Short mmCIF file of C-alpha atoms in Angstrom, two decimals:
data_model
loop_
_atom_site.label_atom_id
_atom_site.label_comp_id
_atom_site.label_asym_id
_atom_site.label_seq_id
_atom_site.Cartn_x
_atom_site.Cartn_y
_atom_site.Cartn_z
CA UNK A 1 -12.89 -6.03 -22.12
CA UNK A 2 -13.45 -7.99 -18.92
CA UNK A 3 -16.62 -7.60 -16.88
CA UNK A 4 -16.29 -7.96 -13.11
CA UNK A 5 -18.93 -8.23 -10.45
CA UNK A 6 -17.65 -6.83 -7.16
CA UNK A 7 -19.15 -6.53 -3.74
CA UNK A 8 -18.29 -3.23 -2.12
CA UNK A 9 -18.73 -2.24 1.50
CA UNK A 10 -21.67 0.13 1.89
CA UNK A 11 -19.48 3.14 2.87
CA UNK A 12 -17.32 2.70 -0.26
CA UNK A 13 -20.33 2.40 -2.55
CA UNK A 14 -21.88 5.45 -0.86
CA UNK A 15 -18.80 7.53 -1.69
CA UNK A 16 -19.02 6.65 -5.38
CA UNK A 17 -22.77 7.30 -5.42
CA UNK A 18 -22.24 10.69 -3.75
CA UNK A 19 -19.49 11.54 -6.25
CA UNK A 20 -21.76 10.63 -9.18
CA UNK A 21 -24.54 12.81 -7.74
CA UNK A 22 -22.12 15.71 -7.24
CA UNK A 23 -20.76 15.45 -10.78
CA UNK A 24 -24.29 15.31 -12.20
CA UNK A 25 -25.09 18.51 -10.29
CA UNK A 26 -21.95 20.19 -11.68
CA UNK A 27 -22.44 18.96 -15.24
CA UNK A 28 -26.20 19.23 -15.71
CA UNK A 29 -25.94 18.63 -19.45
CA UNK A 30 -24.26 15.22 -19.15
CA UNK A 31 -26.11 12.73 -21.31
CA UNK A 32 -26.26 9.96 -20.25
CA UNK A 33 -26.01 10.85 -16.58
CA UNK A 34 -22.80 9.93 -14.78
CA UNK A 35 -23.19 6.68 -12.84
CA UNK A 36 -21.28 5.43 -9.82
CA UNK A 37 -20.20 2.28 -11.69
CA UNK A 38 -18.63 4.45 -14.42
CA UNK A 39 -16.61 6.29 -11.79
CA UNK A 40 -15.51 2.98 -10.28
CA UNK A 41 -14.39 1.71 -13.69
CA UNK A 42 -12.49 4.93 -14.33
CA UNK A 43 -10.80 4.75 -10.92
CA UNK A 44 -9.73 1.14 -11.50
CA UNK A 45 -8.56 1.73 -15.06
CA UNK A 46 -5.85 4.22 -14.07
CA UNK A 47 -3.73 1.69 -12.17
CA UNK A 48 -0.80 -0.28 -13.53
CA UNK A 49 0.61 -3.59 -12.28
CA UNK A 50 3.47 -2.03 -10.28
CA UNK A 51 1.11 0.45 -8.57
CA UNK A 52 -1.34 -2.28 -7.59
CA UNK A 53 1.42 -4.55 -6.29
CA UNK A 54 3.02 -1.74 -4.30
CA UNK A 55 -0.29 -0.72 -2.73
CA UNK A 56 -1.24 -4.24 -1.66
CA UNK A 57 2.29 -5.19 -0.62
CA UNK A 58 2.42 -2.17 1.66
CA UNK A 59 -1.03 -2.86 3.12
CA UNK A 60 -0.24 -6.52 3.75
CA UNK A 61 3.14 -5.67 5.31
CA UNK A 62 1.38 -3.29 7.69
CA UNK A 63 -0.91 -6.12 8.73
CA UNK A 64 1.74 -8.86 9.01
CA UNK A 65 4.78 -6.83 10.02
CA UNK A 66 8.06 -5.86 8.34
CA UNK A 67 9.73 -9.28 8.74
CA UNK A 68 7.45 -10.99 6.23
CA UNK A 69 8.73 -11.37 2.64
CA UNK A 70 6.82 -9.58 -0.12
CA UNK A 71 3.55 -11.25 -1.03
CA UNK A 72 4.15 -10.61 -4.71
CA UNK A 73 7.41 -12.01 -6.12
CA UNK A 74 7.32 -9.37 -8.86
CA UNK A 75 7.80 -6.70 -6.22
CA UNK A 76 11.34 -6.75 -4.85
CA UNK A 77 11.44 -3.17 -3.65
CA UNK A 78 11.83 -2.76 0.13
CA UNK A 79 10.29 0.75 0.37
CA UNK A 80 13.26 1.72 2.54
CA UNK A 81 11.77 0.22 5.72
CA UNK A 82 15.05 -1.47 6.65
CA UNK A 83 17.03 1.72 6.07
CA UNK A 84 15.08 3.91 8.48
CA UNK A 85 16.48 4.27 12.00
CA UNK A 86 14.22 3.04 14.76
CA UNK A 87 13.77 5.68 17.47
CA UNK A 88 14.58 4.52 21.01
CA UNK A 89 11.63 4.01 23.34
CA UNK A 90 10.84 6.92 25.65
CA UNK A 91 12.72 6.92 28.93
CA UNK A 92 10.70 5.53 31.78
CA UNK A 93 10.62 7.61 34.91
CA UNK A 94 9.63 6.49 38.37
CA UNK A 95 7.35 8.77 40.27
CA UNK A 96 8.37 9.67 43.82
CA UNK A 97 6.01 8.12 46.37
#
């Protein structure tokens, strides 16, 4: 097992804390009580390499644009971006003066 120390933005941490509180209300007999860090570990544990690469490749492409090569050489999939037709821009009309 690997132990990680992560810094989370306050809104993200708040969501996990709220989820832990909600689950403890639903499952009053849970012993020990459900903690936010347990939920975070569970959420992270369900991902596989390809899923993680695809998620970050997509996010980074959205930031840098479609012309950039994949950031992860393992990921060669194009997600079909090049195959989608680009709609023409809306026609510009001139208003009568």
